[in-house]
XYZ file of C-alpha atoms in Angstrom:
388
model
C -26.758 61.426 8.160
C -27.976 64.869 7.044
C -31.034 67.113 7.624
C -33.065 67.952 4.555
C -36.038 69.726 6.353
C -35.399 72.383 7.508
C -32.651 72.253 4.834
C -29.359 72.531 6.856
C -26.734 74.912 5.539
C -25.459 74.218 2.046
C -27.085 70.737 1.753
C -27.303 70.245 -2.152
C -29.867 67.438 -1.587
C -32.881 69.662 -0.045
C -36.147 69.594 -2.212
C -36.178 73.531 -1.689
C -33.158 75.617 -0.743
C -32.072 79.295 -1.118
C -29.536 80.538 -3.589
C -25.916 80.167 -2.209
C -24.471 83.167 -0.540
C -21.664 84.938 -2.583
C -18.469 82.798 -2.772
C -20.144 79.677 -1.048
C -20.253 76.285 -2.340
C -22.595 73.235 -1.626
C -21.332 70.784 0.973
C -20.716 67.449 -0.804
C -19.783 65.769 2.368
C -22.934 66.916 4.221
C -23.533 63.342 5.641
C -20.138 63.309 7.234
C -19.588 63.790 11.008
C -17.968 66.910 12.003
C -14.137 67.225 12.763
C -13.187 66.216 16.289
C -12.026 69.855 16.987
C -12.841 73.073 15.629
C -16.493 74.426 14.804
C -19.525 72.442 16.009
C -21.190 73.016 12.741
C -20.456 72.035 9.127
C -20.880 75.788 8.275
C -20.857 79.084 10.326
C -22.310 81.045 7.450
C -26.085 81.465 7.362
C -28.426 80.954 4.292
C -29.218 84.464 3.031
C -32.825 83.788 3.835
C -34.885 81.460 6.186
C -35.454 77.930 4.683
C -38.645 77.332 6.930
C -41.275 79.380 8.711
C -42.319 77.878 12.097
C -44.890 79.085 14.686
C -44.518 78.492 18.433
C -46.885 76.031 19.884
C -47.546 74.145 16.566
C -46.398 70.979 15.268
C -43.108 70.939 13.109
C -41.530 68.197 11.139
C -37.749 67.477 10.713
C -36.682 65.237 7.786
C -33.374 63.458 7.087
C -31.732 62.424 3.906
C -31.968 58.747 2.828
C -28.910 56.698 2.064
C -26.976 57.918 5.315
C -25.223 55.497 7.824
C -27.327 55.265 10.963
C -24.933 53.212 13.247
C -27.378 51.522 15.128
C -29.120 54.693 16.319
C -28.076 56.726 19.364
C -29.099 60.082 20.945
C -30.443 63.091 19.113
C -31.145 66.478 20.496
C -33.146 69.285 18.585
C -32.500 72.708 19.741
C -33.224 76.457 18.922
C -30.650 79.206 18.864
C -30.657 83.028 18.357
C -27.007 83.557 18.220
C -25.665 81.410 15.479
C -25.324 78.295 17.694
C -23.402 79.902 20.458
C -26.070 79.038 22.728
C -28.734 76.473 22.001
C -31.817 75.360 24.031
C -33.141 71.857 23.572
C -36.961 71.803 22.173
C -37.009 67.912 21.515
C -34.758 64.794 21.840
C -34.892 61.141 20.932
C -32.855 59.057 23.256
C -31.405 55.642 22.746
C -32.971 54.769 19.133
C -32.752 57.903 16.931
C -33.451 56.648 13.394
C -34.845 53.295 14.466
C -37.927 51.866 16.139
C -35.937 50.108 18.687
C -32.602 48.295 19.418
C -30.649 47.687 16.327
C -27.272 46.839 15.025
C -28.195 47.908 11.314
C -26.774 50.832 9.417
C -29.878 51.598 7.450
C -32.348 53.971 9.102
C -35.897 53.016 9.717
C -37.082 56.493 10.728
C -36.153 59.625 8.665
C -38.581 62.272 10.041
C -39.778 63.387 13.570
C -42.741 65.530 14.270
C -43.008 67.380 17.717
C -44.639 70.373 18.855
C -42.411 73.649 19.021
C -42.748 74.932 22.627
C -45.218 77.843 22.845
C -42.497 79.883 24.692
C -40.094 79.958 21.804
C -39.727 83.752 20.964
C -40.397 85.188 17.479
C -37.442 85.979 15.201
C -36.755 86.112 11.493
C -33.130 84.970 12.262
C -33.188 81.969 14.323
C -31.339 78.705 13.950
C -32.652 75.080 14.340
C -30.028 72.743 15.419
C -29.705 69.018 15.337
C -27.094 66.949 17.257
C -26.567 63.216 16.975
C -24.286 60.808 18.995
C -24.133 57.322 17.371
C -24.539 54.001 19.078
C -22.173 51.981 17.265
C -18.806 52.585 15.420
C -16.249 55.317 15.805
C -17.019 57.838 18.413
C -18.271 60.692 16.284
C -20.595 63.761 16.490
C -23.052 64.588 13.641
C -24.690 67.984 13.755
C -26.684 70.355 11.425
C -27.877 73.876 11.556
C -30.617 75.380 9.640
C -31.752 79.121 9.426
C -35.488 79.493 10.221
C -38.045 82.197 11.109
C -40.346 81.766 14.122
C -43.640 83.582 14.649
C -45.147 83.801 18.286
C -48.606 85.375 18.817
C -48.325 84.974 22.413
C -45.537 87.630 22.871
C -43.162 85.385 24.567
C -39.592 86.987 24.731
C -37.587 83.909 26.066
C -37.356 80.248 26.246
C -35.720 78.009 28.939
C -34.669 74.559 28.293
C -31.818 72.035 28.684
C -28.665 73.276 27.083
C -27.437 71.405 23.969
C -24.412 69.284 24.669
C -21.809 68.073 22.271
C -20.448 64.681 23.184
C -17.395 63.197 21.351
C -16.103 66.564 20.392
C -12.979 68.256 21.585
C -13.394 69.520 25.115
C -16.562 67.455 25.760
C -17.241 64.208 27.133
C -16.801 60.950 25.069
C -19.738 58.606 25.033
C -18.416 55.296 24.508
C -20.124 52.578 22.068
C -23.269 51.565 23.594
C -22.613 47.760 23.079
C -26.281 47.072 23.589
C -26.686 49.147 26.592
C -28.743 52.019 25.159
C -28.737 54.000 28.508
C -25.091 54.686 27.820
C -24.441 58.545 28.228
C -28.314 59.446 28.957
C -27.319 60.845 32.315
C -25.232 63.685 30.493
C -28.332 64.858 28.724
C -30.537 64.489 31.758
C -28.094 66.433 33.902
C -27.347 69.139 31.508
C -27.853 72.759 32.910
C -30.818 74.875 31.987
C -30.325 77.794 29.595
C -32.621 80.702 28.624
C -32.362 82.069 25.050
C -34.272 85.294 23.653
C -34.789 86.508 20.227
C -32.172 89.217 20.606
C -29.466 86.530 21.141
C -29.071 87.440 24.914
C -29.253 84.589 27.304
C -28.685 83.462 30.856
C -27.361 80.333 32.411
C -24.901 77.952 31.177
C -23.422 77.844 27.730
C -23.370 74.665 25.612
C -21.128 72.743 27.903
C -18.579 70.195 28.989
C -19.507 67.615 31.730
C -17.766 65.101 33.416
C -17.250 61.628 31.736
C -20.447 59.503 32.019
C -18.881 56.995 34.137
C -17.319 59.551 36.489
C -18.855 61.000 39.779
C -15.761 62.913 40.608
C -16.327 66.376 42.084
C -15.765 69.237 39.728
C -14.737 72.817 40.594
C -17.311 75.406 39.952
C -16.537 77.893 37.305
C -18.104 81.343 38.207
C -16.562 83.294 35.208
C -17.550 82.822 31.697
C -16.879 84.917 28.653
C -20.063 85.288 26.651
C -18.789 86.969 23.636
C -16.970 83.911 22.162
C -17.925 82.701 18.572
C -18.267 79.058 19.689
C -19.463 77.397 22.581
C -16.887 76.578 25.289
C -16.676 73.813 27.912
C -18.099 74.391 31.344
C -17.739 72.431 34.587
C -21.069 71.267 35.874
C -21.130 71.530 39.856
C -22.071 67.953 40.823
C -20.543 68.502 44.378
C -21.836 71.906 45.546
C -18.345 73.218 45.566
C -17.964 77.006 46.130
C -15.443 79.121 44.378
C -13.177 78.823 47.367
C -12.902 75.072 46.659
C -10.553 75.783 43.674
C -7.303 74.336 44.681
C -4.230 76.520 45.171
C -0.629 75.203 45.220
C 1.845 76.619 47.733
C 4.532 78.833 46.310
C 7.730 77.350 45.240
C 10.355 77.722 42.683
C 8.778 77.922 39.327
C 5.503 76.630 40.532
C 2.256 78.199 39.332
C 0.167 79.756 41.984
C -3.611 79.697 41.456
C -6.062 82.186 42.643
C -9.801 81.222 43.315
C -12.149 82.398 40.615
C -13.971 85.704 41.365
C -17.789 85.697 41.899
C -19.987 87.168 39.273
C -22.020 90.354 40.263
C -25.083 91.707 38.890
C -25.858 95.281 37.790
C -28.999 97.021 39.213
C -29.931 98.321 35.569
C -30.096 95.125 33.781
C -29.910 92.187 36.180
C -27.372 90.797 33.734
C -24.416 89.140 35.226
C -21.102 91.085 35.030
C -18.142 88.912 34.784
C -14.664 89.992 36.066
C -11.543 88.934 34.060
C -9.819 85.795 35.426
C -6.736 86.759 37.697
C -3.468 85.696 35.813
C -1.203 83.124 37.196
C 1.705 84.082 39.004
C 4.994 82.481 39.638
C 6.881 82.856 42.818
C 10.575 82.006 42.712
C 12.002 81.172 45.810
C 15.666 82.502 46.672
C 17.349 80.890 49.615
C 18.824 83.601 51.889
C 21.205 80.960 53.665
C 24.782 81.491 52.954
C 26.349 78.703 51.119
C 29.085 76.686 52.610
C 32.028 74.677 51.337
C 34.158 71.860 52.728
C 37.687 72.640 53.834
C 40.609 69.993 53.956
C 40.083 67.831 56.839
C 36.161 68.023 56.576
C 35.441 71.197 58.218
C 32.746 73.434 56.752
C 33.561 77.078 56.206
C 31.244 79.810 55.027
C 31.599 80.790 51.433
C 32.346 84.530 50.936
C 29.072 86.651 51.253
C 28.162 88.308 47.856
C 28.096 92.085 47.559
C 24.859 94.114 47.783
C 25.333 94.794 43.826
C 25.975 91.011 43.387
C 22.698 90.118 45.129
C 20.540 92.645 43.173
C 21.945 91.266 39.806
C 21.310 87.775 40.915
C 17.760 88.381 42.104
C 16.943 90.232 38.799
C 18.285 87.357 36.727
C 16.256 84.724 38.893
C 12.924 86.760 38.535
C 13.187 87.219 34.850
C 14.753 83.799 34.001
C 11.981 81.764 31.993
C 10.122 79.098 33.753
C 11.298 75.443 33.366
C 9.975 73.795 30.073
C 6.459 72.248 30.916
C 6.054 68.651 30.685
C 2.293 68.775 29.159
C 1.854 72.277 28.247
C 1.614 75.696 30.087
C -0.737 77.025 32.691
C -0.217 80.849 32.154
C -3.891 81.832 32.566
C -4.703 85.245 31.334
C -1.759 85.174 28.783
C -2.507 86.203 25.171
C -3.169 83.473 22.473
C -4.418 83.707 19.000
C -5.621 80.191 18.194
C -9.332 80.786 18.155
C -10.804 77.795 20.121
C -7.394 76.027 20.249
C -6.809 73.992 23.664
C -3.748 73.148 25.567
C -2.672 70.937 28.593
C -1.940 72.206 31.969
C 1.915 71.925 33.044
C 0.896 69.118 35.557
C -1.047 67.317 32.922
C -4.141 67.159 35.248
C -6.159 69.550 33.311
C -6.602 71.729 30.219
C -7.116 75.260 29.035
C -8.923 76.907 26.221
C -8.098 79.930 24.147
C -11.033 82.245 24.432
C -11.091 85.876 23.059
C -7.236 86.045 22.977
C -6.634 84.722 26.487
C -6.001 81.335 28.072
C -8.746 80.645 30.600
C -8.305 78.875 34.052
C -7.420 75.251 33.939
C -10.159 72.851 34.064
C -9.310 69.514 35.891
C -9.302 66.058 34.112
C -11.158 63.149 35.933
C -9.116 61.361 38.637
C -6.660 58.770 37.088
C -6.676 60.616 33.756
C -4.146 63.043 32.312
C -4.555 65.546 29.660
C -2.830 64.818 26.319
C -2.275 66.788 23.161
C -1.018 66.109 19.829
C 0.078 69.810 19.277
C -2.648 70.351 16.680
C -4.747 72.664 19.074
C -6.690 69.597 20.550
C -6.519 68.324 24.051
C -8.314 65.564 25.865
C -8.226 63.556 29.123
C -7.377 60.137 28.929
């Protein structure tokens, strides 16, 4: 499926569309799902000018290209962004039967356009983005998205809009919604429980980023994340706090040889000047090697134990230096060196224990996010990780 009105980026099948930016080409696979990992959109490059002009508080119409595979319907979100899709607030959604008039096992869409009222609070901007996100009911677990460049007028002077944050099920780092198998309520709770987010025409926002929530069938407690880097180029997973956990609930492991020691996440503080949160860098994971102070013993003939010779001071110093500088044992599932540098964009990796994962954000690995109980993080080495 693909959106033709407002024309999504580089769709060659729209009735009207701007000229392509220099060096760009039309997307001939515009109706395909997005890849499992990487960008959340088929293109991160805007059209050179808006493809539609909308007015807050007025009806708008969204149209889709005929001939796409509708996979029995599913859940659709429609959202507004002012920062090229990094943050998106939902303005309309069609749950359960998107593209159909009711339950269906068909692949030919019955509904190809939706008209709804754009909220009156949506701020004015000549460079806003309209986003469509669809999770299919039948077939491979996929995610379809489209992003269009639009302008918005608002005579009421609103400067911000608050709505549910857009979520991206079936994409790397996000929950997988299984096939519906006739139960069209499958996964609906993820959308209902999504956090709220406030967007402004300047691109600044408050609240949760587009986010990661627990599996739809899991009610396991999740550690609250209190430090999020808001300068990333793509949305990052977050943990929804379904248990009321405080930052002190983040587990720490006792120091032992080669074992990581986790520090609770720092609380965010607010500046008096702007009221915007100031987020402190996450503390790096440290390792505490344990060196025994007991003198080794050896067995003498006849079974008697004798103390081994005590090393000299210089020998001890050399031994301690070699122990502290020795590399950590090779991990089974990945590494948990939170805060260390990385250069893989939005790449992900599994934690050493296999019970969680990390994401590369602005050149550093962020603190491990836990998998649901009974699952372990797995990775194919291509920069994607998932819990299963």
